[in-house]
Coordinates of C-alpha atoms (C1' of nucleotides) in Angstrom, one line a residue:
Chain A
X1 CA -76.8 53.3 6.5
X2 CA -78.5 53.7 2.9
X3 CA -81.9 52.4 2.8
X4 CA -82.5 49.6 0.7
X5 CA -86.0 49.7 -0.1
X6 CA -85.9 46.2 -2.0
X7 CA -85.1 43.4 0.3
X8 CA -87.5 43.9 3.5
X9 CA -89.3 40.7 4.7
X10 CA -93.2 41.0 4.9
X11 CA -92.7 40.1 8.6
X12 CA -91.0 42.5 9.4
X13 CA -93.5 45.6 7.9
X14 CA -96.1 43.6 9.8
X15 CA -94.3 44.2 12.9
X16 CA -94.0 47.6 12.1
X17 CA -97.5 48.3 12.0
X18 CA -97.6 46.6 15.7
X19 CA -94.5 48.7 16.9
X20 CA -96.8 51.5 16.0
X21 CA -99.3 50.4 17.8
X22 CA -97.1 50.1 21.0
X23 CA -95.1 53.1 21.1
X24 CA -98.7 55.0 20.8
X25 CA -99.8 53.2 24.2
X26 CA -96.4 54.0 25.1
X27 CA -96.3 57.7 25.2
X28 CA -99.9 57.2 26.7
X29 CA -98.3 56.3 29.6
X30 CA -95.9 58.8 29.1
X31 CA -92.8 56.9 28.4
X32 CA -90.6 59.7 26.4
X33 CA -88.0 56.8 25.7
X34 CA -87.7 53.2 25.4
X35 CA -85.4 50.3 25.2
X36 CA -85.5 47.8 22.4
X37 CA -85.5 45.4 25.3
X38 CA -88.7 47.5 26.2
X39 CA -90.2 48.0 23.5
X40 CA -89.9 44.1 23.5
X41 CA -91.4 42.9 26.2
X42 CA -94.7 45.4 25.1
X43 CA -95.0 44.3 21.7
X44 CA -94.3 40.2 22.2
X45 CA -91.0 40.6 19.9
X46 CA -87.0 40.1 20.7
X47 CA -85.1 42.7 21.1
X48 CA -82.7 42.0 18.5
X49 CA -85.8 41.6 16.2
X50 CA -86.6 45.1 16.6
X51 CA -83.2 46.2 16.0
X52 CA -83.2 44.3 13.2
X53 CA -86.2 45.6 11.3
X54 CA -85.3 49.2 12.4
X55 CA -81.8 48.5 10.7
X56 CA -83.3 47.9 7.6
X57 CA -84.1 51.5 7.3
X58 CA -82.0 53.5 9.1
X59 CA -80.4 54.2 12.6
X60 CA -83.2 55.4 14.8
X61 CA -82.0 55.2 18.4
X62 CA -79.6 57.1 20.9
X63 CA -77.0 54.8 21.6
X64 CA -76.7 53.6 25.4
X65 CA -80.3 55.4 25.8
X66 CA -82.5 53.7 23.2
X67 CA -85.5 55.1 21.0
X68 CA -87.5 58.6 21.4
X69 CA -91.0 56.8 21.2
X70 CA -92.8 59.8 19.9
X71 CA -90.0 60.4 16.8
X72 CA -89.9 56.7 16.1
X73 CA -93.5 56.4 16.0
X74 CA -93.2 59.6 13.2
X75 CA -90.7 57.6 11.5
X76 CA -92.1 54.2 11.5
X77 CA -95.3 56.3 9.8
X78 CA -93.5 57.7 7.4
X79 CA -91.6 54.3 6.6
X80 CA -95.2 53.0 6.0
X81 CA -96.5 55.5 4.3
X82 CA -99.8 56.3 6.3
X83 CA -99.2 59.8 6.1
X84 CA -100.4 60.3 2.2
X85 CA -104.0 59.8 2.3
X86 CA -105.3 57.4 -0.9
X87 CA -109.0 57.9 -2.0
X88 CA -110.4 54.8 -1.8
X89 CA -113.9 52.9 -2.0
X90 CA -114.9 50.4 -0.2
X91 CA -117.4 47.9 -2.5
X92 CA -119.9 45.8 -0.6
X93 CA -121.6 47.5 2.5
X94 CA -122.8 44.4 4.6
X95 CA -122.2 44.2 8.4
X96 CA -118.6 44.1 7.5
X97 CA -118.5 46.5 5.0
X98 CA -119.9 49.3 7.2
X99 CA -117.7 47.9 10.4
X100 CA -114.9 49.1 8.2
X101 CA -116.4 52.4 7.3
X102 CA -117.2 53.4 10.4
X103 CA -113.1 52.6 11.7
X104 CA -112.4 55.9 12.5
X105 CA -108.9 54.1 12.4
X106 CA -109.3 53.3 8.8
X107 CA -108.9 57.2 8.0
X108 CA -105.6 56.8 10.4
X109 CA -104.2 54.3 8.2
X110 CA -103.6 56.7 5.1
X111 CA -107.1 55.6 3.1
X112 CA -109.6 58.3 2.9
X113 CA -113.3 56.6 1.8
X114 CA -114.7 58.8 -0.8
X115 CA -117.3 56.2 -2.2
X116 CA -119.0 52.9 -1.7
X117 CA -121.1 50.6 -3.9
X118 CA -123.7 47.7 -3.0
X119 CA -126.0 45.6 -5.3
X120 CA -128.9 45.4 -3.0
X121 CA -131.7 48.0 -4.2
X122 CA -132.9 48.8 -0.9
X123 CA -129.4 50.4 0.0
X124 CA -128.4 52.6 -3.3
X125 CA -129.0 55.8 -2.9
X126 CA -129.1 55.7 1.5
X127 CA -126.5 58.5 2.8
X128 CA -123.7 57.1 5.5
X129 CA -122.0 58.5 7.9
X130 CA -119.5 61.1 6.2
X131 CA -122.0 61.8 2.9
X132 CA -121.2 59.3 0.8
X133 CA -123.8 57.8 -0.9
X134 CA -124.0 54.3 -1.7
X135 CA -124.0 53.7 -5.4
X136 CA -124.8 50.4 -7.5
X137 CA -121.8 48.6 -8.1
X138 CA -122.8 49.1 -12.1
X139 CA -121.1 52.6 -11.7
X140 CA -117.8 51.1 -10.3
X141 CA -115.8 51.2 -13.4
X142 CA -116.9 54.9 -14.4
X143 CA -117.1 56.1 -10.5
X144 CA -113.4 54.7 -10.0
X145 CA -112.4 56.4 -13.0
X146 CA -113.9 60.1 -12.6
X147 CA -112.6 60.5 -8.9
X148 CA -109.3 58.9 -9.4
X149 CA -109.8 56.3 -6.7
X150 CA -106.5 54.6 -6.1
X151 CA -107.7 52.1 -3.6
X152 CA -110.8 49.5 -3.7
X153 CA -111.7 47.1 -0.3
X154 CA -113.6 44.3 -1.2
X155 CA -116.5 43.2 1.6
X156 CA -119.2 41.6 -0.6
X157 CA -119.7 38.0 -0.5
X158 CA -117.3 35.5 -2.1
X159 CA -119.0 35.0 -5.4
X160 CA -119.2 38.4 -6.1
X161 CA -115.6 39.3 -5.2
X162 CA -113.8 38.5 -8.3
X163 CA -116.5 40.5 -10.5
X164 CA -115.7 43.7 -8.4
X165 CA -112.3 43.3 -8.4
X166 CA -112.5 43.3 -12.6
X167 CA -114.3 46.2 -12.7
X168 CA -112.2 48.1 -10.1
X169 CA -109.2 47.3 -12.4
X170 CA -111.0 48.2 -15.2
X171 CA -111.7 51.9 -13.6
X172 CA -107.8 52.1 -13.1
X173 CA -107.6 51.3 -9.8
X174 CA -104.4 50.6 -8.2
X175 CA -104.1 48.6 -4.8
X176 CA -106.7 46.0 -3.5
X177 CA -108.0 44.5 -0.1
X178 CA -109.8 41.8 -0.2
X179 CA -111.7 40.3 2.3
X180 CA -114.3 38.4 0.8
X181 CA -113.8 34.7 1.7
X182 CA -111.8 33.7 -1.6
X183 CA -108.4 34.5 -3.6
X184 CA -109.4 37.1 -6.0
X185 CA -106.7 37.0 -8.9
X186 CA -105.5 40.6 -10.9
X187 CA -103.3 42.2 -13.2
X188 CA -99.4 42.0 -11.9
X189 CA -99.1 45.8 -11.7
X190 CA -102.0 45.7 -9.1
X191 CA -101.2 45.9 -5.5
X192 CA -103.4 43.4 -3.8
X193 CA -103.6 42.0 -0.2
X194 CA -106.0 39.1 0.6
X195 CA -107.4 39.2 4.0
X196 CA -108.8 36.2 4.7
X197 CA -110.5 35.8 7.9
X198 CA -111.7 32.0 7.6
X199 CA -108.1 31.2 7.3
X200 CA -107.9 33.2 10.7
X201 CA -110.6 30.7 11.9
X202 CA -108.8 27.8 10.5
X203 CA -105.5 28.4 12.0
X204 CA -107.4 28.5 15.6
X205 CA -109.3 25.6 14.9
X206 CA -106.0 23.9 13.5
X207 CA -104.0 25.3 17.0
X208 CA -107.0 24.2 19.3
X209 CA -107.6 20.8 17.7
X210 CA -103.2 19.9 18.2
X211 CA -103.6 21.1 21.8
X212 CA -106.7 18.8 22.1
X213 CA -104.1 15.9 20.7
X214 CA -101.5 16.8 22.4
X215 CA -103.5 16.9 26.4
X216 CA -104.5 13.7 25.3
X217 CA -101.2 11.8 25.0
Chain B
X1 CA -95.4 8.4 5.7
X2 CA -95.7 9.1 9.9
X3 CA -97.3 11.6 10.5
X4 CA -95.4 14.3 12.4
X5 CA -97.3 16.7 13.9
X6 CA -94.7 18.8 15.4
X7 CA -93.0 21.1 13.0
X8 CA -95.5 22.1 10.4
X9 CA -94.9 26.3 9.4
X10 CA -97.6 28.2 10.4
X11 CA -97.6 29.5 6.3
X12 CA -98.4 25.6 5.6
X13 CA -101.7 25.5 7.6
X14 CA -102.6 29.0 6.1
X15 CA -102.0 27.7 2.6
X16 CA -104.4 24.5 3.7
X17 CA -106.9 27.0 4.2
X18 CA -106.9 28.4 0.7
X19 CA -106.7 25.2 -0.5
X20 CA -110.2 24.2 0.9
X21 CA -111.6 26.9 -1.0
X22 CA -110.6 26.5 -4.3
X23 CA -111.3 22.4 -3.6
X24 CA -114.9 23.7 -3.1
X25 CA -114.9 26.3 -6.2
X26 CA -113.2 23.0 -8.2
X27 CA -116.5 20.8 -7.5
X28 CA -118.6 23.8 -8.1
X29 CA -117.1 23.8 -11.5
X30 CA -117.1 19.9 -12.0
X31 CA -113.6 18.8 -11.7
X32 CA -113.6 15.5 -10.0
X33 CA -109.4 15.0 -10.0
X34 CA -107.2 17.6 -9.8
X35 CA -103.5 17.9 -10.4
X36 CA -101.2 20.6 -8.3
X37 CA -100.1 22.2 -11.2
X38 CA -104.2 22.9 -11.7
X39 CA -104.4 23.4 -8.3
X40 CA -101.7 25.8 -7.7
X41 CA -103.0 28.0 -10.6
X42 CA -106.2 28.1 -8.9
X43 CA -104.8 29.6 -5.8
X44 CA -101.6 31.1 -6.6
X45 CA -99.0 28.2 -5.2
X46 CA -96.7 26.3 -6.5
X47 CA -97.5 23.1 -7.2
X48 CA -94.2 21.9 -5.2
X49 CA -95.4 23.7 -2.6
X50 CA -98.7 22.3 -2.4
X51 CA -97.2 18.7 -2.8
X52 CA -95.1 19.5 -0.2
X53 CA -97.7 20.7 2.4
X54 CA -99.5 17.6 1.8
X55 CA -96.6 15.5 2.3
X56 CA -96.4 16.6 6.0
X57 CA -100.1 14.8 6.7
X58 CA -99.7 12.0 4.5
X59 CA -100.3 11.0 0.9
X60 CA -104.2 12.4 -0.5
X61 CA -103.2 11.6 -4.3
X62 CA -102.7 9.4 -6.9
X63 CA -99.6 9.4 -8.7
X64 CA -99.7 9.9 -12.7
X65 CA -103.6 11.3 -11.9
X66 CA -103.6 13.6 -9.2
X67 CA -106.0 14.4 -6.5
X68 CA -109.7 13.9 -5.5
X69 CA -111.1 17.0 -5.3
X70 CA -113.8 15.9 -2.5
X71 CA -111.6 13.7 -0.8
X72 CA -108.6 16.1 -0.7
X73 CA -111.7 18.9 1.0
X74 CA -112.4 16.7 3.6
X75 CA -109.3 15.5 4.4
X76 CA -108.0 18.8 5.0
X77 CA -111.1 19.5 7.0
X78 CA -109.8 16.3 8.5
X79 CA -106.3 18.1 9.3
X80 CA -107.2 21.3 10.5
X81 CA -110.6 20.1 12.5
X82 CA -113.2 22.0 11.2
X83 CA -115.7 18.8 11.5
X84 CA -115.2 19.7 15.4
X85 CA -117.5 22.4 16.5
X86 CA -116.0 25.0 19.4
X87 CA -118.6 26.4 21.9
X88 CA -117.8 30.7 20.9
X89 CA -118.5 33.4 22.4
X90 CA -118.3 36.7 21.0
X91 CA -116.9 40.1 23.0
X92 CA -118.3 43.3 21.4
X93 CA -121.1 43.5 19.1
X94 CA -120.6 46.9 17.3
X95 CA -120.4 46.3 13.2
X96 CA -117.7 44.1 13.4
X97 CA -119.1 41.8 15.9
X98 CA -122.4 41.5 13.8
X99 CA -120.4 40.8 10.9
X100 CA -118.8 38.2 12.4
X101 CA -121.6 36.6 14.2
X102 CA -123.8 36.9 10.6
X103 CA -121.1 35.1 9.0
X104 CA -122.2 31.9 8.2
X105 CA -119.3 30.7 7.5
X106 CA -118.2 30.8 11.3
X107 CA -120.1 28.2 11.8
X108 CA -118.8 26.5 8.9
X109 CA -115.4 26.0 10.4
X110 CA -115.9 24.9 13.8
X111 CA -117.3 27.6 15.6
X112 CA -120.9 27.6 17.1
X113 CA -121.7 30.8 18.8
X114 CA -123.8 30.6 21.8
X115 CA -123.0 33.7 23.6
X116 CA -122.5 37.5 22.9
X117 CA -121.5 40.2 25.4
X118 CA -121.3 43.9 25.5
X119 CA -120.6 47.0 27.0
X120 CA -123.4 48.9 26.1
X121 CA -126.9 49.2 27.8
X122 CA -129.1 49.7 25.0
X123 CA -127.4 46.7 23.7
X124 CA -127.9 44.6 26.7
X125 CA -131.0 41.7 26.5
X126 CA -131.3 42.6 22.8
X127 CA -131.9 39.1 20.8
X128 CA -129.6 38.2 18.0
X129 CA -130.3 36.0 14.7
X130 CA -130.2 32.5 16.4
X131 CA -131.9 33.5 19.6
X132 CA -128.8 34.8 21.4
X133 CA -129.4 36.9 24.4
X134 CA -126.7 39.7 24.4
X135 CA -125.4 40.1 27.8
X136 CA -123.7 42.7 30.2
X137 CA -119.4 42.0 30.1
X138 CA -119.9 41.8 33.7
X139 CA -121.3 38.0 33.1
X140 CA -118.3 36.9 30.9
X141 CA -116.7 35.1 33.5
X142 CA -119.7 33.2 35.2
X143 CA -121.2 33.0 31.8
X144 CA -117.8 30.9 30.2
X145 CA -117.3 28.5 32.7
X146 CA -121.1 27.6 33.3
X147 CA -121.7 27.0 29.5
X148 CA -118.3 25.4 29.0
X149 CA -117.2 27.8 26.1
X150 CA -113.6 27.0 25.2
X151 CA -113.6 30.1 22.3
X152 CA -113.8 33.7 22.6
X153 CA -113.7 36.5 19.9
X154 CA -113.0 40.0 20.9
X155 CA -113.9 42.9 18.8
X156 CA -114.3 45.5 20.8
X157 CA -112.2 48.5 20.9
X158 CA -108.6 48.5 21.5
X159 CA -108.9 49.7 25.4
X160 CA -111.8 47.2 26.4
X161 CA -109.5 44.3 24.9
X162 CA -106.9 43.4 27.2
X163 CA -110.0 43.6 29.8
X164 CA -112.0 41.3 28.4
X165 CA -109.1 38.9 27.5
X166 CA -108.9 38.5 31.1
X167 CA -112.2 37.9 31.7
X168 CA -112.6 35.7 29.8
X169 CA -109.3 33.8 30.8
X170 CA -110.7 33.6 34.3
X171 CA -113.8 32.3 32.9
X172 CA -111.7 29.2 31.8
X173 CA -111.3 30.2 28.0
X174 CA -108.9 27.7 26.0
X175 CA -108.7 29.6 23.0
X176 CA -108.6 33.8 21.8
X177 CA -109.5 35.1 18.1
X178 CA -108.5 39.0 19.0
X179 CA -109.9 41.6 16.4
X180 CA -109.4 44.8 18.1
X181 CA -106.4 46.6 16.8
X182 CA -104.0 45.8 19.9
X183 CA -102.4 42.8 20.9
X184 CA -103.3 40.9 23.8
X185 CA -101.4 39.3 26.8
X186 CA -102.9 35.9 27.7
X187 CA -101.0 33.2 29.7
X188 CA -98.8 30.2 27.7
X189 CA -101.6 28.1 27.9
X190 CA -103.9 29.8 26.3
X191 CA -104.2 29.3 21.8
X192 CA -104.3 33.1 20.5
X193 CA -104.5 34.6 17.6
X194 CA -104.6 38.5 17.2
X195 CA -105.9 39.5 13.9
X196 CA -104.7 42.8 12.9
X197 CA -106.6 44.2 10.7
X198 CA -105.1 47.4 11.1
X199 CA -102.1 45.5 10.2
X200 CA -103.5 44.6 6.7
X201 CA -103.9 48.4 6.1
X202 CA -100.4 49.7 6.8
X203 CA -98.9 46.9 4.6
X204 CA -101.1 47.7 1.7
X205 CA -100.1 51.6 2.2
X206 CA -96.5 50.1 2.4
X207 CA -96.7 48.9 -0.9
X208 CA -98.5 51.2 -2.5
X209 CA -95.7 53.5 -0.9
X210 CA -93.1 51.3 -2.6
X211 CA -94.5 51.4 -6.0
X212 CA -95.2 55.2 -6.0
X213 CA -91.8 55.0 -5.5
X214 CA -90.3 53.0 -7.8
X215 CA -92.7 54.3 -10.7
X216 CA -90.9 57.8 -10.0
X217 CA -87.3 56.7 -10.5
Chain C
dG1 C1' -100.6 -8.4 -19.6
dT2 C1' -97.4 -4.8 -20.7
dG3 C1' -95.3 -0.5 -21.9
dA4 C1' -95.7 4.5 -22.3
dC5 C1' -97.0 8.2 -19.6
dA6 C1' -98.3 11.5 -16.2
dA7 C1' -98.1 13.4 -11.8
dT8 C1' -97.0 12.3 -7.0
dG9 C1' -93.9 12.2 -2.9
dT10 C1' -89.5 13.4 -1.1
dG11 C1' -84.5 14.0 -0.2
dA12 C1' -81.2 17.4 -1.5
dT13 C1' -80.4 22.3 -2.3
dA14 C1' -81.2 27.1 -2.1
dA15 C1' -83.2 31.2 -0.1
dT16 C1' -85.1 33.6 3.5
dC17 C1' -85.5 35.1 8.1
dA18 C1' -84.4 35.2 13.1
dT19 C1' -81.0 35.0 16.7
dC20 C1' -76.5 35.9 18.7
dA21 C1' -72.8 38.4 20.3
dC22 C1' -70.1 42.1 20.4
dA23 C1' -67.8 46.4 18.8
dC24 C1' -69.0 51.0 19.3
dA25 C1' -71.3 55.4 20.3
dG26 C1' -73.5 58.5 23.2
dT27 C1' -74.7 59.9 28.2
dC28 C1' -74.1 61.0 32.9
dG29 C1' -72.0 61.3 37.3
dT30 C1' -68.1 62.9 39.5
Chain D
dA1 C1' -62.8 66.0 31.1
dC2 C1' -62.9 61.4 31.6
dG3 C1' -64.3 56.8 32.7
dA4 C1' -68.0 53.6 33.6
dC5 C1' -72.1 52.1 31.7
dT6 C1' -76.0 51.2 28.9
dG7 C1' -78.2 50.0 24.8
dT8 C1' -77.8 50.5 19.8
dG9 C1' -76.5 48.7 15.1
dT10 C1' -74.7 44.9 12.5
dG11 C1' -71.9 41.1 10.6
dA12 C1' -71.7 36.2 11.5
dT13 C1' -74.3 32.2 12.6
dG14 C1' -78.2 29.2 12.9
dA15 C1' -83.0 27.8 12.0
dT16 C1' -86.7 27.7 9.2
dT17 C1' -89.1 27.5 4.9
dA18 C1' -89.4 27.2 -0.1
dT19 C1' -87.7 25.3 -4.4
dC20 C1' -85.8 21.8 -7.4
dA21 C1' -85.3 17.5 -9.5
dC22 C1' -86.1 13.0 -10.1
dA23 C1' -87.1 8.3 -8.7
dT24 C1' -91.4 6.1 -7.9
dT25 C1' -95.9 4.5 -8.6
dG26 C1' -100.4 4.0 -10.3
dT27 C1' -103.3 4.3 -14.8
dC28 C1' -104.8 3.5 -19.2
dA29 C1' -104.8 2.2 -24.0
dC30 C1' -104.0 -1.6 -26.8

DNA sequence: GTGACAATGTGATAATCATCACACAGTCGT
DNA sequence: ACGACTGTGTGATGATTATCACATTGTCAC
């Protein structure tokens, strides 16, 4: 099959990501091969779903056996991209800030922290884990620039999030994660992913306030 | 219009959830009325999309004018019950559990913490902002369905989740916000979400993948 | 009052995404 | 070497979600 890079559904890299995930627990438990059916049932997804989103970029499985987990986990990888390793900075480091730096996983996820930035004086200049030093986020633009940082995560607080995310533009960056508690808008050639974790908390309280409803009838 | 609670896309009630924060960044900024047009610049949506989210609760404008920009805020907290407030508990307090139980804004929509558990003895009996008493996993159980808590957050790491999930499912839990990067298997009855944040990170390197890409041809 | 106007609410339409069903390919036992 | 069998890959089908277009309704100036 050719692979047609253009027309893949966000869903279905999301699931990617948690096939990933699955066929790592997989060979854990030292399953050299698994079914889509399998595979399935592990990840919560259908079958033909997983088919489906394989399809999309090649043929992957043994007919009549099913999937090598170990060589589709490679694959998937690759697919994603997590093998190239983007510098990156991470701009705010509050509780949630340093919860991310300290994700070994985040290093396993193709993003290599090579600096951070705070406001508060009492943390410039402090040493984390890994010998970055913290810098004011003044230096953003000029920091960005000089190391060729191609990725910025956004962890300050919402009212300082679309300030950063200028400045990281400004220092040429070129893909954004936000997770500050608001939409932060950017230039069209910028990759940019909002994370937004109240509207995780939202969607709960939205799910738990139906089911509420719903016991009541 | 009825209101039909039944088949509302999930993608509706996350768009709800943006719209409450630029409602609040709107009144910051002195707009009393709002149109959707204005609206949808504000958080990147269509206005026919936004008129057409509405639409499934009720009608929250006025036609030729537009929308209140207090009124539309609190009905929308109306919708998705954040004036409700959901006895928490959180599992794991490593960064991202302090993050998470600092955030103020948890408590902002409809979430009051009032326990904390961990793994880890020198965490044990340690007191958290707001007097919470961290406490051995062992207690999750007896602890949930003695203090009636109907939430639980797990951020631990990805092995102690499915554990914990349990737990706390035999404690009586009614709803799960999973953070640890692995999904978890709770019975039908149970409301969860798993957050991957992990997730977030492949689909940024996706893109950034992409783009690479297309830039070279 | 009344008419021009502005922006909503919504049925119809289009696009997207998931499911189904089955032809087909590779494996394994005999 | 061959046939029974198992599970993939995919076109066709169905469901869900977003977009469009416009009739409708409330406002405001005069």
């Amino acid at each position: 099959m050719k692979t047609k890079e253009s027309k893949i559904p966000e869903a279905t890299i999301k699931r990617l990501s948690t096939y990933i995930n699955c066929l790592e627990r997989l060979q854990v438990e030292k399953h050299p091969v698994i079914s889509s059916e399998m595979l399935g049932e592990y990840c919560q997804v259908s079958p033909a779903q997983i088919r489906k989103d394989l399809s999309y970029f090649g043929e992957f499985g043994v007919r009549g056996v099913g999937y090598d987990t170990k060589k589709l986990e490679a694959e998937i990888k690759e697919i994603l991209g997590l093998n190239y390793n983007w510098p990156t900075t991470v701009v705010g480091v509050g509780k949630l800030g340093l919860a991310l730096l300290n994700f070994t996983l985040f290093s396993q996820h193709g993003f290599s922290i090579t600096a951070a930035f705070d406001n508060e004086p009492g943390k410039i200049g402090t040493e984390l884990a890994g010998g970055i030093i913290i810098q004011p986020t003044s230096a953003i633009e000029d920091t960005v620039r000089d190391r060729g940082i191609l990725i910025g995560v956004i962890t300050t607080p919402a009212d300082a999030a679309q300030k950063v995310a200028d400045q990281l533009v400004a220092g040429g960056i070129q893909g954004l994660l936000n997770f500050a508690p608001t939409k932060v808008k950017v230039p069209e050639e910028i990759t940019l992913r909002n994370v937004s974790i109240t509207s995780e908390l939202d969607n709960l309280a939205y799910l738990m306030t139906q089911k509420k409803k719903t016991r009541r009838r």
